[in-house]
mmCIF file of C-alpha atoms in Angstrom:
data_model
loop_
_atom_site.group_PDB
_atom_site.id
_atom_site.type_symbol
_atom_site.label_atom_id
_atom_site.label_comp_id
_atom_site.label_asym_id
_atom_site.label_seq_id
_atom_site.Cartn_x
_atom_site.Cartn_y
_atom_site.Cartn_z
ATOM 1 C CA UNK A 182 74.311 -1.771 28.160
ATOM 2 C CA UNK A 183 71.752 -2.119 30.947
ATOM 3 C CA UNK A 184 68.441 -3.795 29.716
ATOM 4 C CA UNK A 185 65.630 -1.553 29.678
ATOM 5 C CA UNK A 186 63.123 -1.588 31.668
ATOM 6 C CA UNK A 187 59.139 -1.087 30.404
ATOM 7 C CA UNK A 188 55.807 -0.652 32.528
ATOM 8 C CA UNK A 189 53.409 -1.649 29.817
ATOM 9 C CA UNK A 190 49.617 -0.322 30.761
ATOM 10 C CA UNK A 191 47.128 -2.329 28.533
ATOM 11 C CA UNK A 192 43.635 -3.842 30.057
ATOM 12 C CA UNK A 193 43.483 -5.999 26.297
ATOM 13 C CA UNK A 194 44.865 -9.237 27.061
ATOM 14 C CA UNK A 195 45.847 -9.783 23.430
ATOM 15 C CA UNK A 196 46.992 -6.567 22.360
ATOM 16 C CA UNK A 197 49.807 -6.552 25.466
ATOM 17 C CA UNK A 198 50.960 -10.286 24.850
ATOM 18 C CA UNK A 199 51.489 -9.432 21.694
ATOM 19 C CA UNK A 200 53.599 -6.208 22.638
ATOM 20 C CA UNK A 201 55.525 -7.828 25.811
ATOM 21 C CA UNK A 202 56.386 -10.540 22.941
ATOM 22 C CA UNK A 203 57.417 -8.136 20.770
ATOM 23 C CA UNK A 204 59.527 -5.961 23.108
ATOM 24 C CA UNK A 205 61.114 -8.979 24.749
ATOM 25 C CA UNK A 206 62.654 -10.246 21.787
ATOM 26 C CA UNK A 207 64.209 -6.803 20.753
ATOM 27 C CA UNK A 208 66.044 -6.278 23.957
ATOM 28 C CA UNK A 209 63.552 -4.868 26.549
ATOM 29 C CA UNK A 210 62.551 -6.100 29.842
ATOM 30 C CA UNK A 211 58.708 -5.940 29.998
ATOM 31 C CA UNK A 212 56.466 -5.735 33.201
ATOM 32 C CA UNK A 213 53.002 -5.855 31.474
ATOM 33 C CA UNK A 214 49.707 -4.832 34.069
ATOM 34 C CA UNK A 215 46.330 -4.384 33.336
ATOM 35 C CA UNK A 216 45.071 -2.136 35.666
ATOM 36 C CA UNK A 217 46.141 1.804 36.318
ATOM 37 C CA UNK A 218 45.759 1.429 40.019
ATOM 38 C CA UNK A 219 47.993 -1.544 40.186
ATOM 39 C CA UNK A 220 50.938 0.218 37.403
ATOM 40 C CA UNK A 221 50.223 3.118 39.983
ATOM 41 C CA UNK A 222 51.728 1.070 42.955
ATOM 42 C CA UNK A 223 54.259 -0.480 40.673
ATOM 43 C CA UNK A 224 55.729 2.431 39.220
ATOM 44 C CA UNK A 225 55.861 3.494 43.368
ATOM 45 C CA UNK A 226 57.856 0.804 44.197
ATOM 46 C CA UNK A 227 60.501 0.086 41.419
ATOM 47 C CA UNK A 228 62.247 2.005 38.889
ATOM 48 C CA UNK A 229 61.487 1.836 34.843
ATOM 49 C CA UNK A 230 63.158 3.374 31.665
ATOM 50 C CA UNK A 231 59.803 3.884 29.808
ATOM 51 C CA UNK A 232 56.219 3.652 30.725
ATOM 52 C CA UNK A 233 53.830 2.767 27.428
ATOM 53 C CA UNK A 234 50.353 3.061 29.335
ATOM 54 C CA UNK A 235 46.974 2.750 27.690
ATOM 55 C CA UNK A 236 43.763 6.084 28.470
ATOM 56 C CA UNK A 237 40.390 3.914 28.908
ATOM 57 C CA UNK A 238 42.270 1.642 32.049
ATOM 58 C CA UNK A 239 40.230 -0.430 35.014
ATOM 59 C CA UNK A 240 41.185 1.342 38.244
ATOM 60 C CA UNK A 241 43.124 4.708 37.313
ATOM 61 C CA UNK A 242 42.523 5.870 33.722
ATOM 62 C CA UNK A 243 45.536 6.602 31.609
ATOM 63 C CA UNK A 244 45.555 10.591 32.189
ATOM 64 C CA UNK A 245 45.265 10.339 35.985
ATOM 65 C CA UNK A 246 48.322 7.848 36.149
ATOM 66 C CA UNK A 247 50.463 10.067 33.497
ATOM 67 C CA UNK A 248 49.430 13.435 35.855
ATOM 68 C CA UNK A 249 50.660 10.976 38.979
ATOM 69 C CA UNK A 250 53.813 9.789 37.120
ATOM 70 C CA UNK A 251 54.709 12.903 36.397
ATOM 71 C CA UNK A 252 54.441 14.212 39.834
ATOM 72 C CA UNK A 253 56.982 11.857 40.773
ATOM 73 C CA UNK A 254 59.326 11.883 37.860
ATOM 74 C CA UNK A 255 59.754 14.361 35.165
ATOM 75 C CA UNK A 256 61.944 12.638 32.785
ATOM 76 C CA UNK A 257 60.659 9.285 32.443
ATOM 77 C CA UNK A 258 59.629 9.253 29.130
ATOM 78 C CA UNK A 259 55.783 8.157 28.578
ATOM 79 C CA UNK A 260 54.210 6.738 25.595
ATOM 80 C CA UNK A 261 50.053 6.957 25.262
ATOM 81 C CA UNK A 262 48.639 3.843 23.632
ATOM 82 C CA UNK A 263 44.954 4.228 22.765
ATOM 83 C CA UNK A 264 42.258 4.144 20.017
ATOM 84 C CA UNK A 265 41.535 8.021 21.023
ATOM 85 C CA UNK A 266 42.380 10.214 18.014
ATOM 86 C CA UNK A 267 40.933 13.841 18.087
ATOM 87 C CA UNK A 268 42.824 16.623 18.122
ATOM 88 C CA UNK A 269 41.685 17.030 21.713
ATOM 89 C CA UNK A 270 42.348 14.122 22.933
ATOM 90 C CA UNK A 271 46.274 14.223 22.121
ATOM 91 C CA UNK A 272 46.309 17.718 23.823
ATOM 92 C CA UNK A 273 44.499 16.044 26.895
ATOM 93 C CA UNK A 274 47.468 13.068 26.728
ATOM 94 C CA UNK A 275 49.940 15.604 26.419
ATOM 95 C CA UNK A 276 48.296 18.199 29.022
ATOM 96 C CA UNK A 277 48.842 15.060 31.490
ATOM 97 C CA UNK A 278 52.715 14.453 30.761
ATOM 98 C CA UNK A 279 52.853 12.354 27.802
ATOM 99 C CA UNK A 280 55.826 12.438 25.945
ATOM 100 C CA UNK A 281 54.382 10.931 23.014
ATOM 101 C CA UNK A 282 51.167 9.767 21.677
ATOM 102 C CA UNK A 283 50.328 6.577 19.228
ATOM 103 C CA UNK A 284 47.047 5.712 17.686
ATOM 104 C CA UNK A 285 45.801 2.351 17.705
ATOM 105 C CA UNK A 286 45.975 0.861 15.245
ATOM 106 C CA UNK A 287 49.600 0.783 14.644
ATOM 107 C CA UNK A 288 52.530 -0.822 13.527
ATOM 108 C CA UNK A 289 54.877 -2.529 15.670
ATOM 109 C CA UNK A 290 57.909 -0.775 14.124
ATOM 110 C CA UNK A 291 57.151 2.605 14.742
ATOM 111 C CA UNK A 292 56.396 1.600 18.189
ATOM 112 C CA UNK A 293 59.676 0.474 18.923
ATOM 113 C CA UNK A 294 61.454 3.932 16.506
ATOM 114 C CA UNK A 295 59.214 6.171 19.068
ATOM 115 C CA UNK A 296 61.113 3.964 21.957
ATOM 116 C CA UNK A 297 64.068 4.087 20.999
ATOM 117 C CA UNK A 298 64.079 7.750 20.142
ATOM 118 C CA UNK A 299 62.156 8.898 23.614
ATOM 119 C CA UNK A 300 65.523 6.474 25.385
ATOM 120 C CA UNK A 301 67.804 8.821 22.828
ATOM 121 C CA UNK A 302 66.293 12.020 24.134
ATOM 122 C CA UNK A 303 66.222 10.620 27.598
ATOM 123 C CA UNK A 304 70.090 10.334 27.877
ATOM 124 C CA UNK A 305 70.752 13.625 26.146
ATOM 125 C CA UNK A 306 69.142 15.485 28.511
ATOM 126 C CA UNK A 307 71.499 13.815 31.284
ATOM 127 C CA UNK A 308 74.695 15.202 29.365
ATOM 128 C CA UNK A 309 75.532 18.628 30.636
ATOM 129 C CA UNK A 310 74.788 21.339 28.320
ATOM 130 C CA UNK A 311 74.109 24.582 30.510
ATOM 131 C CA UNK A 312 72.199 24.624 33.320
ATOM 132 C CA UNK A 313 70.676 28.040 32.179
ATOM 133 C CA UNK A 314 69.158 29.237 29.027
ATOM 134 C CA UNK A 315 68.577 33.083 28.194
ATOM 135 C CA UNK A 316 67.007 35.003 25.366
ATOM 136 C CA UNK A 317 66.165 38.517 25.998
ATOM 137 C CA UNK A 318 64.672 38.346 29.957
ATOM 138 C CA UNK A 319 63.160 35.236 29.201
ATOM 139 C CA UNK A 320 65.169 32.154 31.789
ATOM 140 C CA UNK A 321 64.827 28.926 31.341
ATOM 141 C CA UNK A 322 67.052 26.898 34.218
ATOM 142 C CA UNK A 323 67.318 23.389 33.321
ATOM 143 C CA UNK A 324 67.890 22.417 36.716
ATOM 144 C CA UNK A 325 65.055 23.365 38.594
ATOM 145 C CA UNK A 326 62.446 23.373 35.668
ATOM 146 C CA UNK A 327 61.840 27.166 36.394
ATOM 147 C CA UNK A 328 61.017 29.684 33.521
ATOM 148 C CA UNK A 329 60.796 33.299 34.667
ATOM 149 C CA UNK A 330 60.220 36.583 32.481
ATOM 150 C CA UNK A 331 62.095 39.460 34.000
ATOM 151 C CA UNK A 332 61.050 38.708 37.666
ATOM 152 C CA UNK A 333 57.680 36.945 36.974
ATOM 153 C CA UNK A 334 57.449 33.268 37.234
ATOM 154 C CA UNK A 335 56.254 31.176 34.390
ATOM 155 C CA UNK A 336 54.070 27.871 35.123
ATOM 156 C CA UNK A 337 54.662 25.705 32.427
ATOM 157 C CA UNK A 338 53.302 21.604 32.138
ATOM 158 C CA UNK A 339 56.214 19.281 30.782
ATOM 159 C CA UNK A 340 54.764 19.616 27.396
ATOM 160 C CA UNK A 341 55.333 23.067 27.228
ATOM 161 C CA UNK A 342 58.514 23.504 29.532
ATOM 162 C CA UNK A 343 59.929 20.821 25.797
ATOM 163 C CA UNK A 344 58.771 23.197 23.137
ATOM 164 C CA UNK A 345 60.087 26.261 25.007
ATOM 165 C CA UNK A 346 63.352 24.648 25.099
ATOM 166 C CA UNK A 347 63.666 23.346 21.772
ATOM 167 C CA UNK A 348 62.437 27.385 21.077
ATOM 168 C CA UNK A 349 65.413 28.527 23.260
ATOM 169 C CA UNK A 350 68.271 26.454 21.990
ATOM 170 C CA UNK A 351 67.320 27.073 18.196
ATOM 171 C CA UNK A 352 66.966 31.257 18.915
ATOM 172 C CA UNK A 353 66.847 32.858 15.789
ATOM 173 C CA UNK A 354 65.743 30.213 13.385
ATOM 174 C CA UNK A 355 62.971 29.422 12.040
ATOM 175 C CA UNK A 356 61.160 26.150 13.065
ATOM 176 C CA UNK A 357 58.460 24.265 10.651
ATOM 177 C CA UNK A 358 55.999 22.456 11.867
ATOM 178 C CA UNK A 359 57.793 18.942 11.062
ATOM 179 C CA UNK A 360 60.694 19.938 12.692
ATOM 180 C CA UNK A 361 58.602 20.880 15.916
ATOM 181 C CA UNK A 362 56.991 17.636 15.915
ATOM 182 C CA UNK A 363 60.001 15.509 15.044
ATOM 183 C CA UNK A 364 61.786 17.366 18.434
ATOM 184 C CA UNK A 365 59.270 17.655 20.678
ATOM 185 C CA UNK A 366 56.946 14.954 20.224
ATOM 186 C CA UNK A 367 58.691 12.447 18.181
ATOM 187 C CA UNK A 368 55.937 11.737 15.649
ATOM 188 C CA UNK A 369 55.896 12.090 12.185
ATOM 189 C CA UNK A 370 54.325 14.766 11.378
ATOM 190 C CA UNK A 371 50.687 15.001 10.775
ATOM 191 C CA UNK A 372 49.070 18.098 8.590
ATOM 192 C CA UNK A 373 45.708 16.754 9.739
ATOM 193 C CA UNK A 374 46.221 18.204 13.617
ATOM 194 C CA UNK A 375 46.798 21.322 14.913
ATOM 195 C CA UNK A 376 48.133 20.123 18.538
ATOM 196 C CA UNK A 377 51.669 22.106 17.640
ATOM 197 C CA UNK A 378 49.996 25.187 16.583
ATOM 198 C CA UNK A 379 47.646 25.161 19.849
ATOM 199 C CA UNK A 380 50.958 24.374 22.080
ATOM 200 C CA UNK A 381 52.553 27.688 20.362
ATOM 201 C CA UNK A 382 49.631 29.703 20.976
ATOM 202 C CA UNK A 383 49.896 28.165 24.884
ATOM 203 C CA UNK A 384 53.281 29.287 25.348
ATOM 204 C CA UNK A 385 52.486 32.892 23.617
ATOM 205 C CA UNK A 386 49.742 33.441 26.637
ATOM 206 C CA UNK A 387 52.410 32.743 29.067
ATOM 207 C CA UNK A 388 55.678 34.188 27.884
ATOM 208 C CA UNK A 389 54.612 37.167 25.380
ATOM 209 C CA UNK A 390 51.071 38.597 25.845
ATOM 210 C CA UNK A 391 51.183 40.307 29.302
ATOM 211 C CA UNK A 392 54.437 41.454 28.275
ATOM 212 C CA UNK A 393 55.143 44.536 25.599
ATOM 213 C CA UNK A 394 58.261 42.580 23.436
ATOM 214 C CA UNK A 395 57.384 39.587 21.931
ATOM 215 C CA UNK A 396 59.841 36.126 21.658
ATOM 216 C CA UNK A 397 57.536 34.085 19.365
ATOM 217 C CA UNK A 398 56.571 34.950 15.749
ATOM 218 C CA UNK A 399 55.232 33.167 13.003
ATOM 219 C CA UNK A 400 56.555 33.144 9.403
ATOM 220 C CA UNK A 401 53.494 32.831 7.236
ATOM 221 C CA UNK A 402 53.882 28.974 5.092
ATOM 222 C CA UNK A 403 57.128 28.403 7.141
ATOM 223 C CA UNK A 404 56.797 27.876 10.785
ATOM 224 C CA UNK A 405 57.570 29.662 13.984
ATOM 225 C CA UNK A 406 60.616 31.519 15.348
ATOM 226 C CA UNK A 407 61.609 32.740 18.670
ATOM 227 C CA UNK A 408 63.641 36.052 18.955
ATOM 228 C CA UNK A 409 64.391 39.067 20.626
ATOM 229 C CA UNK A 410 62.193 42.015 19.196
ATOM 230 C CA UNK A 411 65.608 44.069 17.706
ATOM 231 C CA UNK A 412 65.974 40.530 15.373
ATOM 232 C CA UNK A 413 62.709 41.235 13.340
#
């Protein structure tokens, strides 16, 4: 297997020593930058498997270069490194493209388990698996990134576009909370946030409330389910 490839984003000298050490020795190939302007023209000019970029950055903050990256490359995965812990913050990390989000401080280890499972995700998505995904006269084409409702186009950010496909391929079922997060964002999940339960209510403004049937439903103390209105 190919090694890896990381763009590492971290203006604290010590803390991305530390983590280019770390990765290095399990496997990775580590290109480690301290500025977002300069990871900017980097990530322009060479290809990476995983970007792990700091928010508060000299140059380009964090957000701006995730919004960029994402521009350019939808699949990459991205990993948020920063001290910034609200509630709001994570939905501004994820609003921008992150794939996943990690609180300083943290442990090494589950650094490297969010890697590794982002890489995991990353190559599943390659494999064929239908290019098109129905329920009702919601469309979801894998392809093209498109969601339409009957003949309306859907915007969706990245964030969302993951949770409504996780939604769609598990039709019918009902999702908990840890399952969401373990899917879609590849954290443990945390009953102190409600980042999940805002993302559901985002995708209910754009996919059910101008529309008479609704897809998404909540079962009270279990989680959320998507179906067609006949299920119920």
């Amino acid at each position: 297997m190919d090694e890896r490839k990381i763009l590492l984003v971290e203006d604290e000298t010590k803390i991305a020593q530390a983590l280019k050490k770390g990765l290095t020795e399990n496997g990775y190939y580590v290109e480690a930058v301290f500025d977002g302007a300069i990871a900017k023209r980097l990530f322009q000019q060479h290809e990476y498997d995983v970007i792990i970029l700091d928010v508060n950055l000299p140059g380009m903050n964090g957000y701006d270069l995730c919004k960029f990256i994402r521009t350019q490359n939808q699949h990459i995965p991205v990993i948020m490194l920063t001290a910034l812990s609200t509630t709001d913050d994570k939905i501004e990390g994820f609003d921008a493209g992150a794939d996943d989000y990690v609180i300083k401080p943290f442990e090494f280890k589950e650094l490297l388990v969010r890697i590794r499972a982002l890489l995991k995700r990353t190559i599943n998505q390659q494999m064929p698996m239908g290019n098109i995904l129905r329920v009702a006269d919601l469309e979801m084409n894998l392809d093209s990134k498109e969601v339409k409702r009957g003949d309306k186009k859907i915007i969706l950010t990245a964030k969302e576009f993951q949770l409504l496909e996780y939604f769609m391929r598990n039709r019918n079922r009902v999702l908990s909370r840890a399952d969401i997060a373990e899917s879609v964002w590849d954290i443990d999940f945390d009953t102190q946030t409600n980042v999940i339960d805002v993302y559901v209510n985002y995708l209910r403004n754009k996919i059910d409330k101008q529309f008479p049937t609704k897809l998404i439903y909540t079962q009270v103390g279990m989680g959320y389910v998507l179906k067609e209105e006949h299920n119920r």
